[in-house]
Amino acid sequence: MYHSWLDRWDERRARRGEEGKERTAVVLDAERAFPGAKKITSLEEFCVLADHAVADPAFFDEPSGSDQGFQRQDGWLKFSSGISTDIEENDVVWAKITESGSFDQALVIFHHWNARSRNRQIASFFSRNGITVVEIAMPYHFERSRPGSLHADYMLSANLGRTIQSVRQAVLDGRKVIRWLKGEGYRDISVLGMSLGSWVAGSIAALDPAVSKVSLFLTAGSLADMVWTGRATRAIRDSLEAEIDLTGLRRAWGPLNLENYAHRLARPDLDLHVVIAKRDKVVLPELSERFIQRLKDVGARPNILELNCGHYSLAMPPYILLAGLSLKRFLSCTDKARRT
């Protein structure tokens, strides 16, 4: 009875999130996705560029000379993004810093798609436990929102190239913050990603050796599969499926598939924590399980918490409390304890 009510609650919450989501044209926009690419006209050409990006270890590396221009004031960090777009507001990155009074550990948080606000409760909880929290605005979110938009439609959409550009921009921005934290003297850097934010956090952890711990809430490997099957992305699938099938989308968004970086997430000096919701209709549990199995196949030993709730109801007690306590234990583990 209770879980039937919970499922209905999640569905009502999903319907509220559909405001402003409409079908749009499929656009390749390879010039946005792949630095130096020329204008192309076919999906096959786009997929060839995507294949090259997956194989390119420098695809998520930042442009040289991008470490300048940090401004810190009244608990905020502001800097220019390493990628320039056609939305001026999006090219300035804002991050809220909640200090712990210690330089032992910092946690960088990447929120879910269309997040309306940062989470003061989470930041306060961890800062009281000795962890400085940095809540970064992903592209087209919070202070970076596109003027007039009802949701972050430029972050994830049927524009294949802009979606890759946006996730890549989020990764580069996050890596820039991590370098700044290291320069400030923080010893251990962890990243937390929630839903779409988990693709960003996972990519950063796979590519950046400065990250020692990564926690992925409501995650999977293939972003293409999540969009194709998820409750929150029906409008995007409706836009895509007249011109592209799931197999083609998987290849086109190959650079955004965490399964392609599983071997890097399995590096011995990185600890993994995964929280999945067994009643999730946005990131289907079978996609999460496939990703976890892929991690295990390449030698990773993720710390996994499964909760019997939905995507949105994870934010409700008791589930959010259980997830938060699990994350606290994970972040509090010492190097020695983690590896015995």
Short mmCIF file of C-alpha atoms in Angstrom, two decimals:
data_model
loop_
_atom_site.label_atom_id
_atom_site.label_comp_id
_atom_site.label_asym_id
_atom_site.label_seq_id
_atom_site.Cartn_x
_atom_site.Cartn_y
_atom_site.Cartn_z
CA MET A 1 0.00 0.00 0.00
CA TYR A 2 2.71 2.47 1.01
CA HIS A 3 4.80 1.81 -2.10
CA SER A 4 1.76 2.22 -4.36
CA TRP A 5 1.26 5.64 -2.80
CA LEU A 6 4.97 6.37 -3.26
CA ASP A 7 4.77 5.46 -6.96
CA ARG A 8 1.80 7.79 -7.42
CA TRP A 9 3.67 10.57 -5.63
CA ASP A 10 6.64 10.13 -7.97
CA GLU A 11 4.35 10.23 -11.00
CA ARG A 12 2.69 13.45 -9.83
CA ARG A 13 6.11 14.97 -9.29
CA ALA A 14 7.18 13.87 -12.77
CA ARG A 15 4.14 15.53 -14.32
CA ARG A 16 4.97 18.83 -12.65
CA GLY A 17 8.44 18.57 -14.16
CA GLU A 18 7.02 18.39 -17.69
CA GLU A 19 6.20 22.09 -17.76
CA GLY A 20 7.88 23.74 -20.72
CA LYS A 21 9.24 20.51 -22.18
CA GLU A 22 8.27 20.35 -25.84
CA ARG A 23 9.27 18.43 -28.94
CA THR A 24 12.04 20.12 -30.87
CA ALA A 25 13.92 19.49 -34.09
CA VAL A 26 16.88 17.14 -34.14
CA VAL A 27 20.05 19.17 -34.70
CA LEU A 28 23.55 17.77 -35.19
CA ASP A 29 25.62 20.87 -34.31
CA ALA A 30 28.92 18.98 -34.50
CA GLU A 31 30.87 22.25 -34.35
CA ARG A 32 29.63 22.76 -30.79
CA ALA A 33 30.40 19.23 -29.68
CA PHE A 34 33.83 18.64 -31.13
CA PRO A 35 36.50 21.37 -31.03
CA GLY A 36 37.75 22.17 -34.50
CA ALA A 37 35.08 20.14 -36.28
CA LYS A 38 33.71 21.39 -39.56
CA LYS A 39 30.03 21.57 -40.38
CA ILE A 40 28.68 18.12 -41.21
CA THR A 41 25.34 17.07 -42.64
CA SER A 42 24.85 13.41 -41.75
CA LEU A 43 24.41 11.44 -38.56
CA GLU A 44 27.10 8.99 -39.68
CA GLU A 45 29.64 11.81 -39.93
CA PHE A 46 28.63 12.96 -36.45
CA CYS A 47 29.05 9.43 -35.08
CA VAL A 48 32.54 9.15 -36.58
CA LEU A 49 33.53 12.32 -34.72
CA ALA A 50 31.96 10.90 -31.55
CA ASP A 51 33.97 7.68 -31.94
CA HIS A 52 37.15 9.72 -32.20
CA ALA A 53 36.22 11.71 -29.08
CA VAL A 54 35.71 8.51 -27.06
CA ALA A 55 39.19 7.38 -28.06
CA ASP A 56 40.76 10.80 -27.41
CA PRO A 57 42.14 11.03 -23.84
CA ALA A 58 42.29 14.83 -24.18
CA PHE A 59 38.62 15.37 -25.11
CA PHE A 60 37.73 16.44 -21.56
CA ASP A 61 40.97 18.31 -20.94
CA GLU A 62 40.72 22.04 -20.35
CA PRO A 63 42.08 24.66 -22.71
CA SER A 64 45.52 25.95 -21.70
CA GLY A 65 45.61 29.15 -19.69
CA SER A 66 42.12 28.67 -18.22
CA ASP A 67 43.13 28.82 -14.54
CA GLN A 68 42.82 32.59 -14.19
CA GLY A 69 40.03 34.87 -13.07
CA PHE A 70 38.71 33.31 -9.85
CA GLN A 71 36.74 35.71 -7.66
CA ARG A 72 35.76 34.68 -4.14
CA GLN A 73 33.44 36.76 -1.97
CA ASP A 74 30.86 36.12 0.77
CA GLY A 75 30.81 32.36 0.34
CA TRP A 76 30.71 32.39 -3.47
CA LEU A 77 33.26 31.46 -6.11
CA LYS A 78 32.89 33.01 -9.55
CA PHE A 79 34.96 32.40 -12.67
CA SER A 80 34.78 32.21 -16.45
CA SER A 81 33.98 28.86 -18.00
CA GLY A 82 36.62 27.23 -20.18
CA ILE A 83 34.05 27.01 -23.00
CA SER A 84 32.30 29.98 -24.60
CA THR A 85 28.72 29.58 -25.77
CA ASP A 86 26.14 31.86 -27.32
CA ILE A 87 24.50 32.46 -23.92
CA GLU A 88 26.47 35.06 -21.98
CA GLU A 89 25.02 34.09 -18.60
CA ASN A 90 26.09 30.48 -19.11
CA ASP A 91 29.73 31.40 -19.61
CA VAL A 92 30.14 32.60 -16.02
CA VAL A 93 30.31 29.82 -13.42
CA TRP A 94 28.99 30.29 -9.89
CA ALA A 95 29.69 27.95 -6.98
CA LYS A 96 28.39 28.22 -3.41
CA ILE A 97 31.02 27.37 -0.78
CA THR A 98 30.00 26.15 2.67
CA GLU A 99 33.16 26.13 4.77
CA SER A 100 33.99 23.46 7.34
CA GLY A 101 36.94 25.20 8.97
CA SER A 102 39.21 22.37 7.83
CA PHE A 103 41.33 21.79 4.75
CA ASP A 104 41.23 18.01 5.08
CA GLN A 105 38.42 17.35 2.63
CA ALA A 106 36.19 19.10 0.09
CA LEU A 107 33.08 17.78 -1.66
CA VAL A 108 32.03 19.21 -5.04
CA ILE A 109 28.31 18.67 -5.78
CA PHE A 110 26.68 18.51 -9.22
CA HIS A 111 22.89 18.70 -8.93
CA HIS A 112 20.21 17.02 -11.00
CA TRP A 113 18.82 18.27 -14.30
CA ASN A 114 16.50 21.27 -13.82
CA ALA A 115 17.42 21.69 -10.15
CA ARG A 116 15.77 24.87 -8.89
CA SER A 117 18.01 25.55 -5.91
CA ARG A 118 21.08 24.35 -4.10
CA ASN A 119 20.69 22.13 -1.05
CA ARG A 120 21.53 24.11 2.07
CA GLN A 121 20.70 21.17 4.35
CA ILE A 122 23.20 18.83 2.68
CA ALA A 123 25.89 21.51 2.63
CA SER A 124 25.36 22.38 6.29
CA PHE A 125 25.34 18.73 7.34
CA PHE A 126 28.66 17.91 5.74
CA SER A 127 30.33 21.17 6.71
CA ARG A 128 29.48 20.43 10.35
CA ASN A 129 31.22 17.09 9.86
CA GLY A 130 34.47 18.63 8.66
CA ILE A 131 33.88 18.59 4.89
CA THR A 132 33.82 21.83 2.91
CA VAL A 133 31.03 21.71 0.33
CA VAL A 134 31.15 23.40 -3.07
CA GLU A 135 27.83 23.40 -4.97
CA ILE A 136 28.60 24.30 -8.57
CA ALA A 137 26.06 25.51 -11.10
CA MET A 138 26.00 23.20 -14.10
CA PRO A 139 25.53 24.80 -17.55
CA TYR A 140 22.16 26.54 -17.97
CA HIS A 141 21.27 26.03 -14.28
CA PHE A 142 20.82 28.48 -11.39
CA GLU A 143 22.69 31.72 -12.12
CA ARG A 144 23.65 30.35 -15.55
CA SER A 145 20.06 29.88 -16.76
CA ARG A 146 19.20 30.96 -20.28
CA PRO A 147 17.01 34.08 -20.13
CA GLY A 148 13.36 33.22 -20.76
CA SER A 149 13.80 29.45 -20.47
CA LEU A 150 11.45 27.41 -18.27
CA HIS A 151 13.98 24.64 -17.75
CA ALA A 152 17.57 23.73 -18.65
CA ASP A 153 16.69 22.71 -22.19
CA TYR A 154 20.14 23.60 -23.52
CA MET A 155 21.83 21.15 -21.13
CA LEU A 156 20.00 18.08 -22.42
CA SER A 157 17.99 18.07 -25.63
CA ALA A 158 17.54 16.72 -29.15
CA ASN A 159 20.39 18.98 -30.21
CA LEU A 160 23.06 16.28 -30.20
CA GLY A 161 26.03 18.61 -30.39
CA ARG A 162 24.85 21.11 -27.80
CA THR A 163 24.17 18.30 -25.32
CA ILE A 164 27.74 17.03 -25.70
CA GLN A 165 29.07 20.57 -25.44
CA SER A 166 27.07 21.20 -22.26
CA VAL A 167 28.20 18.05 -20.49
CA ARG A 168 31.78 18.67 -21.59
CA GLN A 169 31.51 22.24 -20.33
CA ALA A 170 30.24 20.97 -16.96
CA VAL A 171 33.19 18.56 -16.73
CA LEU A 172 35.74 21.24 -17.58
CA ASP A 173 34.16 23.68 -15.09
CA GLY A 174 34.23 21.02 -12.39
CA ARG A 175 37.87 20.16 -13.04
CA LYS A 176 38.70 23.85 -12.84
CA VAL A 177 37.09 24.08 -9.39
CA ILE A 178 39.01 21.00 -8.27
CA ARG A 179 42.32 22.57 -9.29
CA TRP A 180 41.36 25.72 -7.41
CA LEU A 181 40.56 23.67 -4.29
CA LYS A 182 43.91 21.91 -4.53
CA GLY A 183 45.60 25.29 -4.84
CA GLU A 184 43.79 26.44 -1.71
CA GLY A 185 45.32 23.52 0.18
CA TYR A 186 42.52 20.94 0.36
CA ARG A 187 44.00 17.47 0.75
CA ASP A 188 41.20 15.11 -0.37
CA ILE A 189 38.70 16.03 -3.08
CA SER A 190 35.44 14.11 -3.52
CA VAL A 191 32.67 14.62 -6.06
CA LEU A 192 28.95 13.91 -5.74
CA GLY A 193 26.61 13.78 -8.72
CA MET A 194 22.84 13.45 -8.64
CA SER A 195 20.97 12.05 -11.67
CA LEU A 196 22.28 14.02 -14.68
CA GLY A 197 24.92 15.46 -12.37
CA SER A 198 26.21 11.94 -11.82
CA TRP A 199 27.31 11.76 -15.47
CA VAL A 200 29.35 14.91 -14.89
CA ALA A 201 30.79 13.76 -11.54
CA GLY A 202 31.54 10.29 -12.93
CA SER A 203 33.37 11.70 -15.95
CA ILE A 204 35.45 13.99 -13.73
CA ALA A 205 36.35 11.17 -11.34
CA ALA A 206 37.34 8.93 -14.24
CA LEU A 207 39.60 11.54 -15.80
CA ASP A 208 40.99 13.59 -12.91
CA PRO A 209 43.51 11.91 -10.59
CA ALA A 210 42.95 14.67 -8.02
CA VAL A 211 39.59 13.08 -7.15
CA SER A 212 39.88 10.39 -4.49
CA LYS A 213 36.18 9.53 -3.96
CA VAL A 214 33.07 9.73 -6.12
CA SER A 215 29.46 9.23 -5.13
CA LEU A 216 26.84 8.75 -7.83
CA PHE A 217 23.16 9.08 -6.91
CA LEU A 218 20.54 7.79 -9.38
CA THR A 219 23.06 6.99 -12.08
CA ALA A 220 23.63 4.71 -15.04
CA GLY A 221 26.27 4.35 -17.73
CA SER A 222 24.58 5.22 -21.02
CA LEU A 223 23.05 8.68 -21.14
CA ALA A 224 21.42 7.69 -24.43
CA ASP A 225 19.61 4.79 -22.77
CA MET A 226 18.51 6.98 -19.88
CA VAL A 227 17.03 9.57 -22.23
CA TRP A 228 15.38 6.89 -24.39
CA THR A 229 13.68 5.05 -21.53
CA GLY A 230 13.30 7.67 -18.79
CA ARG A 231 10.10 9.27 -17.54
CA ALA A 232 11.60 12.77 -17.45
CA THR A 233 12.91 12.78 -21.03
CA ARG A 234 9.91 11.66 -23.07
CA ALA A 235 9.80 14.93 -25.02
CA ILE A 236 13.44 14.46 -26.06
CA ARG A 237 12.80 10.89 -27.20
CA ASP A 238 9.71 12.03 -29.10
CA SER A 239 11.90 14.56 -30.86
CA LEU A 240 14.68 12.09 -31.63
CA GLU A 241 12.99 8.88 -32.67
CA ALA A 242 11.71 10.09 -36.04
CA GLU A 243 15.33 10.52 -37.19
CA ILE A 244 17.51 8.33 -34.99
CA ASP A 245 17.17 5.01 -33.19
CA LEU A 246 18.63 4.04 -29.84
CA THR A 247 21.63 2.32 -31.41
CA GLY A 248 22.50 5.48 -33.30
CA LEU A 249 21.98 7.67 -30.24
CA ARG A 250 24.28 5.46 -28.18
CA ARG A 251 27.03 5.99 -30.73
CA ALA A 252 26.38 9.72 -31.15
CA TRP A 253 26.53 10.25 -27.38
CA GLY A 254 29.36 7.77 -26.86
CA PRO A 255 31.57 10.48 -25.25
CA LEU A 256 28.90 10.82 -22.52
CA ASN A 257 28.62 7.10 -21.75
CA LEU A 258 30.28 6.32 -18.41
CA GLU A 259 30.61 2.68 -19.42
CA ASN A 260 33.28 3.83 -21.88
CA TYR A 261 35.32 5.12 -18.92
CA ALA A 262 34.63 2.24 -16.51
CA HIS A 263 38.26 1.11 -16.54
CA ARG A 264 39.30 4.58 -15.40
CA LEU A 265 36.70 4.58 -12.63
CA ALA A 266 38.25 1.28 -11.50
CA ARG A 267 41.65 2.86 -10.80
CA PRO A 268 42.94 1.64 -7.42
CA ASP A 269 43.20 5.09 -5.82
CA LEU A 270 39.53 5.98 -6.47
CA ASP A 271 36.68 4.88 -4.20
CA LEU A 272 33.15 4.53 -5.59
CA HIS A 273 29.78 4.95 -3.91
CA VAL A 274 26.52 4.37 -5.80
CA VAL A 275 22.93 4.98 -4.66
CA ILE A 276 20.12 3.59 -6.80
CA ALA A 277 16.34 3.68 -6.40
CA LYS A 278 14.67 0.36 -7.12
CA ARG A 279 11.40 2.05 -8.18
CA ASP A 280 13.05 4.67 -10.38
CA LYS A 281 11.22 5.53 -13.62
CA VAL A 282 13.70 8.21 -14.69
CA VAL A 283 16.93 6.24 -14.49
CA LEU A 284 15.70 2.68 -14.79
CA PRO A 285 17.22 0.27 -12.24
CA GLU A 286 18.24 -2.16 -14.97
CA LEU A 287 20.41 0.57 -16.52
CA SER A 288 22.03 1.24 -13.14
CA GLU A 289 22.62 -2.47 -12.60
CA ARG A 290 24.20 -2.83 -16.05
CA PHE A 291 26.59 0.00 -15.26
CA ILE A 292 27.48 -1.45 -11.86
CA GLN A 293 28.18 -4.83 -13.44
CA ARG A 294 30.40 -3.15 -16.00
CA LEU A 295 32.36 -1.52 -13.17
CA LYS A 296 32.76 -4.83 -11.40
CA ASP A 297 33.87 -6.53 -14.62
CA VAL A 298 36.86 -4.17 -14.87
CA GLY A 299 37.84 -4.59 -11.23
CA ALA A 300 36.00 -1.82 -9.39
CA ARG A 301 34.45 -2.52 -6.00
CA PRO A 302 31.68 0.04 -5.64
CA ASN A 303 29.94 0.64 -2.32
CA ILE A 304 26.27 0.23 -3.31
CA LEU A 305 23.11 1.35 -1.53
CA GLU A 306 19.75 0.26 -2.99
CA LEU A 307 16.63 1.99 -1.70
CA ASN A 308 13.05 0.93 -2.35
CA CYS A 309 11.87 4.33 -3.59
CA GLY A 310 11.52 6.27 -6.82
CA HIS A 311 13.65 8.91 -8.48
CA TYR A 312 11.96 11.89 -6.86
CA SER A 313 10.97 10.23 -3.60
CA LEU A 314 14.65 9.68 -2.81
CA ALA A 315 14.43 13.26 -1.52
CA MET A 316 11.85 12.20 1.10
CA PRO A 317 12.44 10.71 4.55
CA PRO A 318 13.51 8.09 5.35
CA TYR A 319 15.29 7.58 2.02
CA ILE A 320 17.24 10.82 1.92
CA LEU A 321 18.39 10.21 5.49
CA LEU A 322 19.58 6.71 4.64
CA ALA A 323 21.36 7.99 1.53
CA GLY A 324 22.96 10.85 3.45
CA LEU A 325 24.21 8.61 6.26
CA SER A 326 25.60 6.13 3.74
CA LEU A 327 27.42 8.96 1.97
CA LYS A 328 28.75 10.29 5.28
CA ARG A 329 30.20 6.88 6.18
CA PHE A 330 31.74 6.59 2.73
CA LEU A 331 33.36 10.03 2.87
CA SER A 332 34.58 9.47 6.42
CA CYS A 333 36.48 6.27 5.66
CA THR A 334 40.25 6.59 5.93
CA ASP A 335 42.55 5.41 3.16
CA LYS A 336 43.62 2.44 5.24
CA ALA A 337 40.06 1.41 6.13
CA ARG A 338 38.91 1.72 2.53
CA ARG A 339 41.55 -0.64 1.21
CA THR A 340 41.46 -3.43 3.77
#
